[in-house]
mmCIF file of C-alpha atoms and ligand atoms in Angstrom:
data_model
loop_
_atom_site.group_PDB
_atom_site.id
_atom_site.type_symbol
_atom_site.label_atom_id
_atom_site.label_comp_id
_atom_site.label_asym_id
_atom_site.label_seq_id
_atom_site.Cartn_x
_atom_site.Cartn_y
_atom_site.Cartn_z
ATOM 1 C CA MET D 1 51.298 133.577 17.272
ATOM 2 C CA ALA D 2 52.325 132.028 20.545
ATOM 3 C CA VAL D 3 54.757 129.238 21.141
ATOM 4 C CA ILE D 4 52.801 126.491 22.869
ATOM 5 C CA ILE D 5 54.876 125.101 25.741
ATOM 6 C CA ASP D 6 54.784 121.313 25.507
ATOM 7 C CA GLY D 7 54.500 120.111 29.100
ATOM 8 C CA ASN D 8 54.287 116.459 28.048
ATOM 9 C CA LYS D 9 57.631 116.691 26.243
ATOM 10 C CA ILE D 10 59.426 118.577 29.022
ATOM 11 C CA ALA D 11 58.006 116.224 31.667
ATOM 12 C CA GLN D 12 59.242 113.214 29.663
ATOM 13 C CA GLU D 13 62.709 114.785 29.418
ATOM 14 C CA ILE D 14 62.806 115.274 33.190
ATOM 15 C CA ARG D 15 61.545 111.761 33.861
ATOM 16 C CA GLY D 16 64.274 110.419 31.545
ATOM 17 C CA GLU D 17 66.923 112.416 33.431
ATOM 18 C CA VAL D 18 65.591 111.176 36.773
ATOM 19 C CA ARG D 19 65.621 107.571 35.534
ATOM 20 C CA ALA D 20 69.242 107.917 34.375
ATOM 21 C CA GLU D 21 70.264 109.413 37.733
ATOM 22 C CA ALA D 22 68.427 106.644 39.602
ATOM 23 C CA VAL D 23 70.311 104.009 37.596
ATOM 24 C CA ALA D 24 73.623 105.723 38.436
ATOM 25 C CA LEU D 25 72.686 106.000 42.125
ATOM 26 C CA LYS D 26 71.942 102.283 42.279
ATOM 27 C CA LYS D 27 75.116 101.365 40.416
ATOM 28 C CA ASN D 28 77.484 103.650 42.314
ATOM 29 C CA LYS D 29 75.966 103.726 45.793
ATOM 30 C CA GLY D 30 73.590 100.759 45.912
ATOM 31 C CA ILE D 31 70.668 103.061 46.720
ATOM 32 C CA ILE D 32 67.198 102.768 45.177
ATOM 33 C CA PRO D 33 65.019 105.852 45.770
ATOM 34 C CA GLY D 34 61.855 104.810 47.630
ATOM 35 C CA LEU D 35 58.505 106.595 47.685
ATOM 36 C CA ALA D 36 55.659 105.645 50.011
ATOM 37 C CA VAL D 37 52.212 106.905 49.018
ATOM 38 C CA VAL D 38 49.475 106.759 51.634
ATOM 39 C CA LEU D 39 45.829 106.753 50.562
ATOM 40 C CA VAL D 40 43.011 106.845 53.084
ATOM 41 C CA GLY D 41 39.543 106.037 51.735
ATOM 42 C CA GLU D 42 38.074 105.488 48.303
ATOM 43 C CA ASP D 43 38.049 108.920 46.640
ATOM 44 C CA PRO D 44 38.068 108.018 42.906
ATOM 45 C CA ALA D 45 40.264 110.950 41.790
ATOM 46 C CA SER D 46 42.772 110.207 44.583
ATOM 47 C CA LYS D 47 42.919 106.557 43.533
ATOM 48 C CA VAL D 48 43.771 107.604 39.968
ATOM 49 C CA TYR D 49 46.526 109.947 41.207
ATOM 50 C CA VAL D 50 48.018 107.246 43.449
ATOM 51 C CA THR D 51 48.076 104.738 40.582
ATOM 52 C CA LYS D 52 49.772 107.291 38.304
ATOM 53 C CA LYS D 53 52.398 108.047 40.952
ATOM 54 C CA ALA D 54 53.135 104.345 41.465
ATOM 55 C CA LYS D 55 53.509 103.838 37.704
ATOM 56 C CA ALA D 56 55.867 106.817 37.458
ATOM 57 C CA CYS D 57 57.977 105.341 40.282
ATOM 58 C CA THR D 58 58.266 102.005 38.505
ATOM 59 C CA GLU D 59 59.260 103.740 35.260
ATOM 60 C CA ALA D 60 61.912 105.748 37.117
ATOM 61 C CA GLY D 61 63.373 102.597 38.662
ATOM 62 C CA PHE D 62 62.249 103.604 42.166
ATOM 63 C CA LEU D 63 60.881 101.471 44.955
ATOM 64 C CA SER D 64 57.151 102.220 45.148
ATOM 65 C CA ARG D 65 55.159 101.420 48.256
ATOM 66 C CA GLN D 66 51.420 102.013 48.490
ATOM 67 C CA HIS D 67 49.553 102.035 51.796
ATOM 68 C CA LYS D 68 45.823 101.895 51.162
ATOM 69 C CA LEU D 69 43.883 102.435 54.381
ATOM 70 C CA SER D 70 40.160 102.208 54.952
ATOM 71 C CA VAL D 71 38.101 105.402 55.195
ATOM 72 C CA ASP D 72 37.473 104.843 58.931
ATOM 73 C CA THR D 73 41.185 104.608 59.825
ATOM 74 C CA ALA D 74 41.843 106.385 63.133
ATOM 75 C CA GLU D 75 44.077 109.464 63.050
ATOM 76 C CA ALA D 76 46.355 107.822 65.648
ATOM 77 C CA ASP D 77 46.865 104.796 63.370
ATOM 78 C CA LEU D 78 47.759 107.006 60.417
ATOM 79 C CA LEU D 79 50.230 108.943 62.591
ATOM 80 C CA LYS D 80 51.755 105.628 63.688
ATOM 81 C CA LEU D 81 52.237 104.603 60.051
ATOM 82 C CA ILE D 82 53.885 107.961 59.281
ATOM 83 C CA ASN D 83 56.303 107.404 62.176
ATOM 84 C CA GLU D 84 57.167 103.948 60.853
ATOM 85 C CA LEU D 85 57.805 105.371 57.383
ATOM 86 C CA ASN D 86 59.922 108.169 58.896
ATOM 87 C CA ALA D 87 62.150 105.481 60.430
ATOM 88 C CA ASP D 88 62.220 103.215 57.344
ATOM 89 C CA ARG D 89 65.594 103.660 55.624
ATOM 90 C CA SER D 90 64.358 102.183 52.335
ATOM 91 C CA ILE D 91 61.776 104.994 52.061
ATOM 92 C CA HIS D 92 63.143 108.429 51.101
ATOM 93 C CA GLY D 93 59.879 110.221 50.301
ATOM 94 C CA ILE D 94 56.450 110.101 51.967
ATOM 95 C CA LEU D 95 53.334 111.432 50.319
ATOM 96 C CA VAL D 96 49.918 111.446 51.962
ATOM 97 C CA GLN D 97 47.283 111.804 49.266
ATOM 98 C CA LEU D 98 44.897 114.674 50.045
ATOM 99 C CA PRO D 99 42.066 115.213 50.818
ATOM 100 C CA LEU D 100 41.887 113.097 53.979
ATOM 101 C CA PRO D 101 38.574 112.041 55.561
ATOM 102 C CA LYS D 102 37.089 114.765 57.788
ATOM 103 C CA HIS D 103 37.906 113.051 61.104
ATOM 104 C CA ILE D 104 41.660 113.257 60.360
ATOM 105 C CA SER D 105 43.590 116.539 60.630
ATOM 106 C CA ALA D 106 45.642 116.969 57.448
ATOM 107 C CA ASP D 107 47.763 119.608 59.234
ATOM 108 C CA LYS D 108 48.648 117.163 62.022
ATOM 109 C CA VAL D 109 49.493 114.377 59.569
ATOM 110 C CA ILE D 110 51.652 116.591 57.345
ATOM 111 C CA ALA D 111 53.467 117.963 60.393
ATOM 112 C CA ALA D 112 54.244 114.368 61.449
ATOM 113 C CA ILE D 113 56.195 113.647 58.238
ATOM 114 C CA ASP D 114 59.964 114.002 58.603
ATOM 115 C CA PRO D 115 60.690 117.246 56.646
ATOM 116 C CA ARG D 116 63.598 115.395 54.965
ATOM 117 C CA LYS D 117 61.037 112.983 53.463
ATOM 118 C CA ASP D 118 58.367 115.612 52.731
ATOM 119 C CA VAL D 119 58.505 115.310 48.920
ATOM 120 C CA ASP D 120 55.198 117.191 48.547
ATOM 121 C CA GLY D 121 56.823 120.213 50.232
ATOM 122 C CA PHE D 122 53.787 120.829 52.462
ATOM 123 C CA HIS D 123 55.458 120.429 55.893
ATOM 124 C CA PRO D 124 55.562 123.730 57.833
ATOM 125 C CA TYR D 125 59.379 123.486 57.918
ATOM 126 C CA ASN D 126 59.575 123.426 54.123
ATOM 127 C CA VAL D 127 56.841 126.060 53.721
ATOM 128 C CA GLY D 128 58.743 128.394 56.065
ATOM 129 C CA SER D 129 62.071 127.599 54.417
ATOM 130 C CA LEU D 130 60.602 128.480 51.022
ATOM 131 C CA LEU D 131 59.930 131.951 52.411
ATOM 132 C CA THR D 132 63.531 132.355 53.552
ATOM 133 C CA GLY D 133 64.853 130.824 50.338
ATOM 134 C CA SER D 134 66.286 127.436 51.315
ATOM 135 C CA PRO D 135 63.597 124.727 51.353
ATOM 136 C CA LEU D 136 64.515 121.049 51.283
ATOM 137 C CA PHE D 137 61.511 120.516 48.971
ATOM 138 C CA VAL D 138 59.330 122.791 46.868
ATOM 139 C CA PRO D 139 55.732 121.654 46.158
ATOM 140 C CA CYS D 140 55.607 119.730 42.883
ATOM 141 C CA THR D 141 53.253 121.889 40.776
ATOM 142 C CA PRO D 142 55.053 125.217 41.434
ATOM 143 C CA ARG D 143 58.428 123.523 40.947
ATOM 144 C CA GLY D 144 57.110 122.137 37.656
ATOM 145 C CA ILE D 145 56.026 125.600 36.522
ATOM 146 C CA MET D 146 59.500 126.984 37.235
ATOM 147 C CA GLU D 147 61.032 124.159 35.180
ATOM 148 C CA LEU D 148 58.679 124.906 32.274
ATOM 149 C CA ILE D 149 59.749 128.553 32.413
ATOM 150 C CA SER D 150 63.482 127.898 32.692
ATOM 151 C CA ARG D 151 63.634 125.084 30.112
ATOM 152 C CA THR D 152 61.755 127.314 27.660
ATOM 153 C CA GLY D 153 64.469 129.947 28.125
ATOM 154 C CA ILE D 154 62.158 132.633 29.513
ATOM 155 C CA SER D 155 64.051 135.217 31.549
ATOM 156 C CA LEU D 156 62.501 136.399 34.843
ATOM 157 C CA PRO D 157 64.674 139.142 36.433
ATOM 158 C CA GLY D 158 62.841 142.460 36.414
ATOM 159 C CA LYS D 159 59.709 141.008 34.775
ATOM 160 C CA GLU D 160 56.255 141.864 36.062
ATOM 161 C CA ALA D 161 54.668 138.584 37.236
ATOM 162 C CA VAL D 162 51.026 138.293 38.272
ATOM 163 C CA VAL D 163 49.708 135.181 40.030
ATOM 164 C CA VAL D 164 45.926 134.735 40.135
ATOM 165 C CA GLY D 165 45.142 132.475 43.118
ATOM 166 C CA ARG D 166 46.690 132.326 46.580
ATOM 167 C CA SER D 167 46.387 128.684 47.637
ATOM 168 C CA ASN D 168 49.092 127.094 49.764
ATOM 169 C CA ILE D 169 49.796 124.454 47.114
ATOM 170 C CA VAL D 170 50.062 126.646 44.007
ATOM 171 C CA GLY D 171 49.505 130.425 44.270
ATOM 172 C CA LYS D 172 51.637 131.316 47.290
ATOM 173 C CA PRO D 173 54.624 129.030 46.527
ATOM 174 C CA ILE D 174 54.810 130.003 42.844
ATOM 175 C CA ALA D 175 54.752 133.684 43.861
ATOM 176 C CA LEU D 176 57.712 133.076 46.210
ATOM 177 C CA LEU D 177 59.650 131.156 43.552
ATOM 178 C CA LEU D 178 59.124 133.922 40.977
ATOM 179 C CA LEU D 179 60.230 136.488 43.573
ATOM 180 C CA ALA D 180 63.363 134.434 44.271
ATOM 181 C CA GLN D 181 64.122 134.671 40.539
ATOM 182 C CA HIS D 182 63.865 138.475 40.747
ATOM 183 C CA ALA D 183 60.462 138.996 39.154
ATOM 184 C CA THR D 184 58.249 141.770 40.542
ATOM 185 C CA VAL D 185 55.313 139.765 41.835
ATOM 186 C CA THR D 186 51.648 140.586 42.477
ATOM 187 C CA ILE D 187 49.224 138.015 43.921
ATOM 188 C CA CYS D 188 45.505 138.312 43.073
ATOM 189 C CA HIS D 189 42.532 136.545 44.670
ATOM 190 C CA SER D 190 38.752 136.627 44.849
ATOM 191 C CA LYS D 191 38.723 140.034 46.562
ATOM 192 C CA THR D 192 41.089 141.715 44.090
ATOM 193 C CA LYS D 193 39.520 144.863 42.647
ATOM 194 C CA ASP D 194 39.648 145.240 38.860
ATOM 195 C CA LEU D 195 41.448 141.969 38.205
ATOM 196 C CA ALA D 196 41.803 142.745 34.496
ATOM 197 C CA ALA D 197 43.737 145.950 35.246
ATOM 198 C CA VAL D 198 46.269 143.931 37.277
ATOM 199 C CA THR D 199 46.578 140.946 34.930
ATOM 200 C CA SER D 200 47.011 143.285 31.940
ATOM 201 C CA ARG D 201 50.296 144.488 33.470
ATOM 202 C CA ALA D 202 51.769 140.995 33.545
ATOM 203 C CA ASP D 203 54.778 139.953 31.496
ATOM 204 C CA ILE D 204 54.300 136.540 33.142
ATOM 205 C CA LEU D 205 50.726 135.579 34.067
ATOM 206 C CA ILE D 206 50.038 132.486 36.177
ATOM 207 C CA ALA D 207 46.381 131.418 36.423
ATOM 208 C CA ALA D 208 45.660 129.093 39.366
ATOM 209 C CA VAL D 209 42.017 129.646 40.167
ATOM 210 C CA GLY D 210 39.882 126.678 39.148
ATOM 211 C CA LYS D 211 37.371 128.653 37.055
ATOM 212 C CA ALA D 212 36.969 127.537 33.461
ATOM 213 C CA GLN D 213 38.335 130.003 30.877
ATOM 214 C CA MET D 214 37.988 133.032 33.160
ATOM 215 C CA ILE D 215 41.148 134.715 31.825
ATOM 216 C CA THR D 216 40.089 136.276 28.554
ATOM 217 C CA GLU D 217 42.005 138.067 25.816
ATOM 218 C CA LYS D 218 41.126 141.508 27.261
ATOM 219 C CA MET D 219 42.941 140.613 30.521
ATOM 220 C CA VAL D 220 46.282 139.790 28.888
ATOM 221 C CA LYS D 221 49.085 142.055 27.691
ATOM 222 C CA GLN D 222 50.389 141.654 24.132
ATOM 223 C CA GLY D 223 53.440 139.340 24.192
ATOM 224 C CA ALA D 224 52.835 137.988 27.703
ATOM 225 C CA VAL D 225 53.848 134.506 28.872
ATOM 226 C CA VAL D 226 50.732 132.712 30.166
ATOM 227 C CA ILE D 227 50.920 129.626 32.389
ATOM 228 C CA ASP D 228 47.572 127.931 32.966
ATOM 229 C CA VAL D 229 47.424 125.748 36.080
ATOM 230 C CA GLY D 230 43.636 125.333 36.157
ATOM 231 C CA VAL D 231 41.962 122.016 35.471
ATOM 232 C CA ASN D 232 38.212 122.321 34.900
ATOM 233 C CA ARG D 233 35.738 119.911 33.368
ATOM 234 C CA LEU D 234 32.978 121.451 31.243
ATOM 235 C CA ASP D 235 29.435 120.034 31.124
ATOM 236 C CA ASN D 236 30.278 118.412 27.780
ATOM 237 C CA GLY D 237 33.121 116.513 29.485
ATOM 238 C CA LYS D 238 35.916 118.570 27.887
ATOM 239 C CA LEU D 239 38.909 119.444 30.071
ATOM 240 C CA VAL D 240 39.872 123.141 29.987
ATOM 241 C CA GLY D 241 42.095 125.485 31.943
ATOM 242 C CA ASP D 242 41.456 128.834 33.612
ATOM 243 C CA VAL D 243 42.491 130.585 30.381
ATOM 244 C CA ALA D 244 40.340 131.001 27.259
ATOM 245 C CA PHE D 245 43.130 129.369 25.269
ATOM 246 C CA ALA D 246 42.220 130.131 21.642
ATOM 247 C CA GLU D 247 41.669 133.882 22.048
ATOM 248 C CA VAL D 248 44.456 134.427 24.592
ATOM 249 C CA ALA D 249 47.060 132.473 22.591
ATOM 250 C CA GLU D 250 46.762 135.048 19.773
ATOM 251 C CA LYS D 251 48.229 137.689 22.084
ATOM 252 C CA THR D 252 50.891 135.754 23.968
ATOM 253 C CA SER D 253 54.536 134.961 23.281
ATOM 254 C CA TYR D 254 54.323 131.624 25.163
ATOM 255 C CA ILE D 255 51.344 129.745 26.568
ATOM 256 C CA THR D 256 50.722 126.366 28.206
ATOM 257 C CA PRO D 257 47.787 124.226 27.004
ATOM 258 C CA VAL D 258 45.338 122.264 29.158
ATOM 259 C CA PRO D 259 45.738 119.333 29.097
ATOM 260 C CA GLY D 260 49.432 118.846 28.299
ATOM 261 C CA GLY D 261 50.941 121.904 30.011
ATOM 262 C CA VAL D 262 51.465 122.146 33.764
ATOM 263 C CA GLY D 263 49.653 118.867 34.579
ATOM 264 C CA PRO D 264 52.337 116.376 33.433
ATOM 265 C CA MET D 265 55.034 118.371 35.246
ATOM 266 C CA THR D 266 53.567 117.685 38.682
ATOM 267 C CA ILE D 267 54.362 113.952 38.686
ATOM 268 C CA ALA D 268 57.728 114.552 36.993
ATOM 269 C CA MET D 269 58.683 116.888 39.846
ATOM 270 C CA LEU D 270 57.474 114.376 42.437
ATOM 271 C CA MET D 271 59.990 111.931 40.942
ATOM 272 C CA LYS D 272 62.691 114.621 41.020
ATOM 273 C CA ASN D 273 61.903 115.490 44.647
ATOM 274 C CA THR D 274 62.090 111.788 45.600
ATOM 275 C CA LEU D 275 65.437 111.412 43.838
ATOM 276 C CA ASP D 276 66.700 114.549 45.613
ATOM 277 C CA ALA D 277 65.479 113.084 48.927
ATOM 278 C CA ALA D 278 67.415 109.853 48.325
ATOM 279 C CA CYS D 279 70.577 111.773 47.391
ATOM 280 C CA SER D 280 70.427 114.122 50.376
ATOM 281 C CA GLN D 281 69.651 111.330 52.866
ATOM 282 C CA LEU D 282 72.613 109.431 51.435
ATOM 283 C CA SER D 283 74.985 112.359 51.808
ATOM 284 C CA GLY D 284 73.507 113.233 55.219
ATOM 285 C CA HIS D 285 73.423 116.913 54.372
ATOM 286 C CA SER D 286 69.756 117.382 55.161
HETATM 287 P P1 NDP B 1 42.045 126.792 45.420
HETATM 288 O O1 NDP B 1 40.569 126.629 45.260
HETATM 289 O O2 NDP B 1 42.695 126.339 46.679
HETATM 290 O O3 NDP B 1 42.418 128.325 45.215
HETATM 291 C C1 NDP B 1 41.818 129.100 44.219
HETATM 292 C C2 NDP B 1 42.283 130.526 44.327
HETATM 293 O O4 NDP B 1 41.635 131.278 43.297
HETATM 294 C C3 NDP B 1 41.923 131.194 45.654
HETATM 295 O O5 NDP B 1 43.027 131.900 46.151
HETATM 296 C C4 NDP B 1 40.777 132.135 45.295
HETATM 297 O O6 NDP B 1 40.749 133.331 46.037
HETATM 298 C C5 NDP B 1 41.112 132.471 43.854
HETATM 299 N N1 NDP B 1 39.931 132.899 43.124
HETATM 300 C C6 NDP B 1 38.717 132.315 43.080
HETATM 301 N N2 NDP B 1 37.880 133.019 42.294
HETATM 302 C C7 NDP B 1 38.577 134.083 41.848
HETATM 303 C C8 NDP B 1 38.263 135.172 41.014
HETATM 304 N N3 NDP B 1 37.052 135.318 40.457
HETATM 305 N N4 NDP B 1 39.224 136.084 40.758
HETATM 306 C C9 NDP B 1 40.466 135.944 41.293
HETATM 307 N N5 NDP B 1 40.819 134.921 42.086
HETATM 308 C C10 NDP B 1 39.881 133.998 42.369
HETATM 309 O O7 NDP B 1 42.682 126.101 44.144
HETATM 310 P P2 NDP B 1 44.155 125.449 43.883
HETATM 311 O O8 NDP B 1 45.196 126.496 43.994
HETATM 312 O O9 NDP B 1 44.271 124.206 44.651
HETATM 313 O O10 NDP B 1 43.990 125.044 42.359
HETATM 314 C C11 NDP B 1 43.739 125.999 41.338
HETATM 315 C C12 NDP B 1 43.489 125.272 40.034
HETATM 316 O O11 NDP B 1 44.672 124.570 39.679
HETATM 317 C C13 NDP B 1 42.391 124.200 40.089
HETATM 318 O O12 NDP B 1 41.738 124.153 38.843
HETATM 319 C C14 NDP B 1 43.139 122.913 40.321
HETATM 320 O O13 NDP B 1 42.444 121.797 39.806
HETATM 321 C C15 NDP B 1 44.383 123.190 39.510
HETATM 322 N N6 NDP B 1 45.561 122.424 39.956
HETATM 323 C C16 NDP B 1 46.257 121.772 39.000
HETATM 324 C C17 NDP B 1 47.371 121.052 39.341
HETATM 325 C C18 NDP B 1 48.132 120.361 38.267
HETATM 326 O O14 NDP B 1 48.947 119.517 38.545
HETATM 327 N N7 NDP B 1 47.924 120.727 37.014
HETATM 328 C C19 NDP B 1 47.823 120.935 40.729
HETATM 329 C C20 NDP B 1 47.062 121.741 41.653
HETATM 330 C C21 NDP B 1 45.959 122.439 41.264
HETATM 331 P P3 NDP B 1 40.452 133.377 47.642
HETATM 332 O O15 NDP B 1 41.734 132.934 48.278
HETATM 333 O O16 NDP B 1 40.130 134.796 47.898
HETATM 334 O O17 NDP B 1 39.322 132.425 47.872
#
């Protein structure tokens, strides 16, 4: 029977470590890590995420600044705000909550963020640097997955890793991070032929698709490690992942649940990225 990886517990550990480091930073250097979160419009899910991020900042002892802009904010005004935050020395991390309204180019806005404050890791500089192996910031969900793997003591060198999903925020970056840790990596997507044949090879299987319970027991190798990134709501309101948990867990050595697996790690890593931003801006190395 599988070991269920407790993302809530690991995320709490990390948030405790970050809090302790933030206290030390304030005491020794007089610096309080600052995160600015920008929300444009009234998207209900985005509002929930922004509130959670602000609460996590407060718990970590960070300065939390929220900029809530109306849905009809002009792109030029948002870019002006980003420039002001880039220049604000009390703000070390800037996060623009996505999606943005259609009349604003997310690419343009992300590119306007100073890469040294890009705690989401979406700026083209950090995306490119992830490819060459030295990013200032790694996107929070993939970084969280790597922490789950390393803190569980799972070894990666030489392992066959299969990532299902190739999005810029999860699939591609997690594939690069696994490669950097010497796994042999395959990326699958909607055009992959015979998906089950590929996933069945995986020692480490990452599901980041957004299709409820699509990874079934037949698609998983005996003893595999399965990390489920998917978050899907069923008609009955239940939250499930991309993996058919009960049947797949029987076959795995380690598996993450949904909820309580990858999800809590994302905010924990946002706090870690913001702390890292404060430390590197202090030392002037970035
Ligand atoms: P996207 O919709 O951007 O990407 C989905 C990927 O899955 C695409 O690459 C797509 O292929 C691929 N795909 C779709 N159908 C199939 C199929 N039948 N077989 C194989 N591949 C398929 O999603 P995200 O990466 O943004 O998110 C994935 C899931 O992770 C979602 O459920 C999301 O809610 C969740 N998520 C959770 C987070 C957390 O903190 N826990 C954070 C971010 C995301 P193609 O490229 O060919 O279209």
